């Protein structure tokens, strides 16, 4: 069977926290980047930056930004986000920080409350993005 070979590449950077389990920081396959769930860990200390959900959200997104960059992508190429909160009451606090990373044409997103997150984190975020050249279009009108 002949066909195009698809390359699966592990994405890794020392600028983001090393995985605390058996997973990769990200995987790039055929122009799509899958960023593993990140929490608000300082990559130097491997500890949560703060118990505050907004500070954790900011650090989480900074960490994700480093993984995206290592994969040849960026926040403006993110197409889908899943955010997990230890307490859904933190939704608006998380959004206040999140929206600063996506000021225009934000990606599709789901947010869930979960029973618990690793090392007592208050927020975990994972993303799917595109790498390479992307034509950006605004909202479509029906």
One Martini backbone bead per residue (centre of mass of N, CA, C, O) as a GRO file, in nm:
protein
  142
    1UNK     BB    1   0.093   0.039   0.027
    2UNK     BB    2   0.054   0.360  -0.078
    3UNK     BB    3   0.177   0.665   0.082
    4UNK     BB    4   0.172   0.890   0.315
    5UNK     BB    5   0.380   0.980   0.560
    6UNK     BB    6   0.342   1.000   0.907
    7UNK     BB    7   0.453   1.213   1.163
    8UNK     BB    8   0.560   1.144   1.498
    9UNK     BB    9   0.620   1.398   1.747
   10UNK     BB   10   0.794   1.482   2.018
   11UNK     BB   11   0.730   1.732   2.258
   12UNK     BB   12   1.004   1.928   2.404
   13UNK     BB   13   1.072   2.135   2.704
   14UNK     BB   14   1.247   2.319   2.958
   15UNK     BB   15   1.023   2.559   2.987
   16UNK     BB   16   0.862   2.324   3.092
   17UNK     BB   17   0.735   2.097   3.269
   18UNK     BB   18   0.794   1.804   3.357
   19UNK     BB   19   0.666   1.519   3.365
   20UNK     BB   20   0.456   1.343   3.628
   21UNK     BB   21   0.435   1.118   3.402
   22UNK     BB   22   0.336   0.895   3.132
   23UNK     BB   23   0.412   1.163   2.933
   24UNK     BB   24   0.386   1.419   2.705
   25UNK     BB   25   0.377   1.749   2.640
   26UNK     BB   26   0.375   1.663   2.327
   27UNK     BB   27   0.216   1.616   1.996
   28UNK     BB   28   0.311   1.576   1.651
   29UNK     BB   29   0.069   1.549   1.369
   30UNK     BB   30   0.029   1.655   1.064
   31UNK     BB   31   0.000   1.971   1.189
   32UNK     BB   32  -0.077   1.863   1.475
   33UNK     BB   33  -0.119   1.977   1.817
   34UNK     BB   34  -0.076   1.804   2.132
   35UNK     BB   35  -0.146   1.923   2.451
   36UNK     BB   36  -0.094   1.852   2.748
   37UNK     BB   37  -0.181   1.870   3.050
   38UNK     BB   38  -0.161   2.166   3.245
   39UNK     BB   39  -0.009   2.321   3.521
   40UNK     BB   40   0.095   2.561   3.782
   41UNK     BB   41   0.407   2.505   3.724
   42UNK     BB   42   0.726   2.551   3.807
   43UNK     BB   43   0.997   2.441   3.623
   44UNK     BB   44   1.218   2.476   3.852
   45UNK     BB   45   1.047   2.349   4.116
   46UNK     BB   46   0.781   2.172   4.071
   47UNK     BB   47   0.570   2.387   4.175
   48UNK     BB   48   0.327   2.559   4.270
   49UNK     BB   49   0.291   2.904   4.250
   50UNK     BB   50  -0.006   2.879   4.381
   51UNK     BB   51  -0.333   2.869   4.521
   52UNK     BB   52  -0.418   3.055   4.298
   53UNK     BB   53  -0.606   3.038   4.011
   54UNK     BB   54  -0.482   3.274   3.847
   55UNK     BB   55  -0.183   3.199   3.877
   56UNK     BB   56  -0.218   2.915   3.763
   57UNK     BB   57  -0.328   2.994   3.488
   58UNK     BB   58  -0.091   3.161   3.390
   59UNK     BB   59   0.125   2.934   3.414
   60UNK     BB   60  -0.013   2.731   3.235
   61UNK     BB   61  -0.005   2.914   2.976
   62UNK     BB   62   0.296   2.951   2.967
   63UNK     BB   63   0.366   2.654   2.938
   64UNK     BB   64   0.207   2.610   2.677
   65UNK     BB   65   0.361   2.817   2.506
   66UNK     BB   66   0.627   2.653   2.505
   67UNK     BB   67   0.515   2.404   2.362
   68UNK     BB   68   0.412   2.540   2.110
   69UNK     BB   69   0.685   2.654   2.020
   70UNK     BB   70   0.832   2.373   2.000
   71UNK     BB   71   0.603   2.297   1.764
   72UNK     BB   72   0.542   2.559   1.580
   73UNK     BB   73   0.348   2.735   1.758
   74UNK     BB   74   0.042   2.907   1.886
   75UNK     BB   75  -0.228   3.067   2.014
   76UNK     BB   76  -0.339   3.150   1.717
   77UNK     BB   77  -0.349   2.808   1.653
   78UNK     BB   78  -0.576   2.740   1.830
   79UNK     BB   79  -0.879   2.516   1.830
   80UNK     BB   80  -0.866   2.358   2.123
   81UNK     BB   81  -1.011   2.349   2.459
   82UNK     BB   82  -0.941   2.207   2.786
   83UNK     BB   83  -1.090   2.270   3.105
   84UNK     BB   84  -0.997   2.213   3.450
   85UNK     BB   85  -1.182   2.225   3.758
   86UNK     BB   86  -1.209   2.198   4.101
   87UNK     BB   87  -1.394   2.473   4.078
   88UNK     BB   88  -1.653   2.628   3.911
   89UNK     BB   89  -1.632   2.904   4.072
   90UNK     BB   90  -1.353   2.973   3.895
   91UNK     BB   91  -1.437   3.054   3.606
   92UNK     BB   92  -1.402   3.371   3.604
   93UNK     BB   93  -1.109   3.378   3.698
   94UNK     BB   94  -0.994   3.216   3.466
   95UNK     BB   95  -1.102   3.398   3.232
   96UNK     BB   96  -0.943   3.658   3.298
   97UNK     BB   97  -0.676   3.524   3.197
   98UNK     BB   98  -0.737   3.366   2.937
   99UNK     BB   99  -0.825   3.617   2.754
  100UNK     BB  100  -0.525   3.732   2.732
  101UNK     BB  101  -0.440   3.485   2.527
  102UNK     BB  102  -0.743   3.544   2.367
  103UNK     BB  103  -0.838   3.840   2.229
  104UNK     BB  104  -0.887   3.688   1.939
  105UNK     BB  105  -1.048   3.442   1.821
  106UNK     BB  106  -1.122   3.206   1.992
  107UNK     BB  107  -1.136   2.898   2.074
  108UNK     BB  108  -1.257   2.622   2.129
  109UNK     BB  109  -1.446   2.521   2.440
  110UNK     BB  110  -1.405   2.341   2.751
  111UNK     BB  111  -1.560   2.313   3.085
  112UNK     BB  112  -1.468   2.143   3.393
  113UNK     BB  113  -1.553   1.968   3.670
  114UNK     BB  114  -1.349   1.808   3.914
  115UNK     BB  115  -1.250   1.622   4.182
  116UNK     BB  116  -0.935   1.619   4.083
  117UNK     BB  117  -0.590   1.722   4.086
  118UNK     BB  118  -0.280   1.740   4.057
  119UNK     BB  119  -0.129   1.860   4.337
  120UNK     BB  120  -0.384   2.050   4.397
  121UNK     BB  121  -0.490   2.176   4.165
  122UNK     BB  122  -0.725   2.415   4.008
  123UNK     BB  123  -0.589   2.381   3.711
  124UNK     BB  124  -0.640   2.239   3.375
  125UNK     BB  125  -0.476   2.241   3.045
  126UNK     BB  126  -0.568   2.167   2.705
  127UNK     BB  127  -0.445   2.137   2.355
  128UNK     BB  128  -0.521   2.224   2.010
  129UNK     BB  129  -0.309   2.263   1.722
  130UNK     BB  130  -0.144   2.439   1.469
  131UNK     BB  131   0.105   2.412   1.229
  132UNK     BB  132   0.227   2.654   1.058
  133UNK     BB  133   0.055   2.782   0.807
  134UNK     BB  134  -0.218   3.020   0.874
  135UNK     BB  135  -0.534   3.116   0.794
  136UNK     BB  136  -0.705   3.393   0.919
  137UNK     BB  137  -1.043   3.397   1.023
  138UNK     BB  138  -1.319   3.514   1.100
  139UNK     BB  139  -1.625   3.515   1.159
  140UNK     BB  140  -1.894   3.360   1.048
  141UNK     BB  141  -2.174   3.427   0.829
  142UNK     BB  142  -2.518   3.330   0.772
   0.00000   0.00000   0.00000
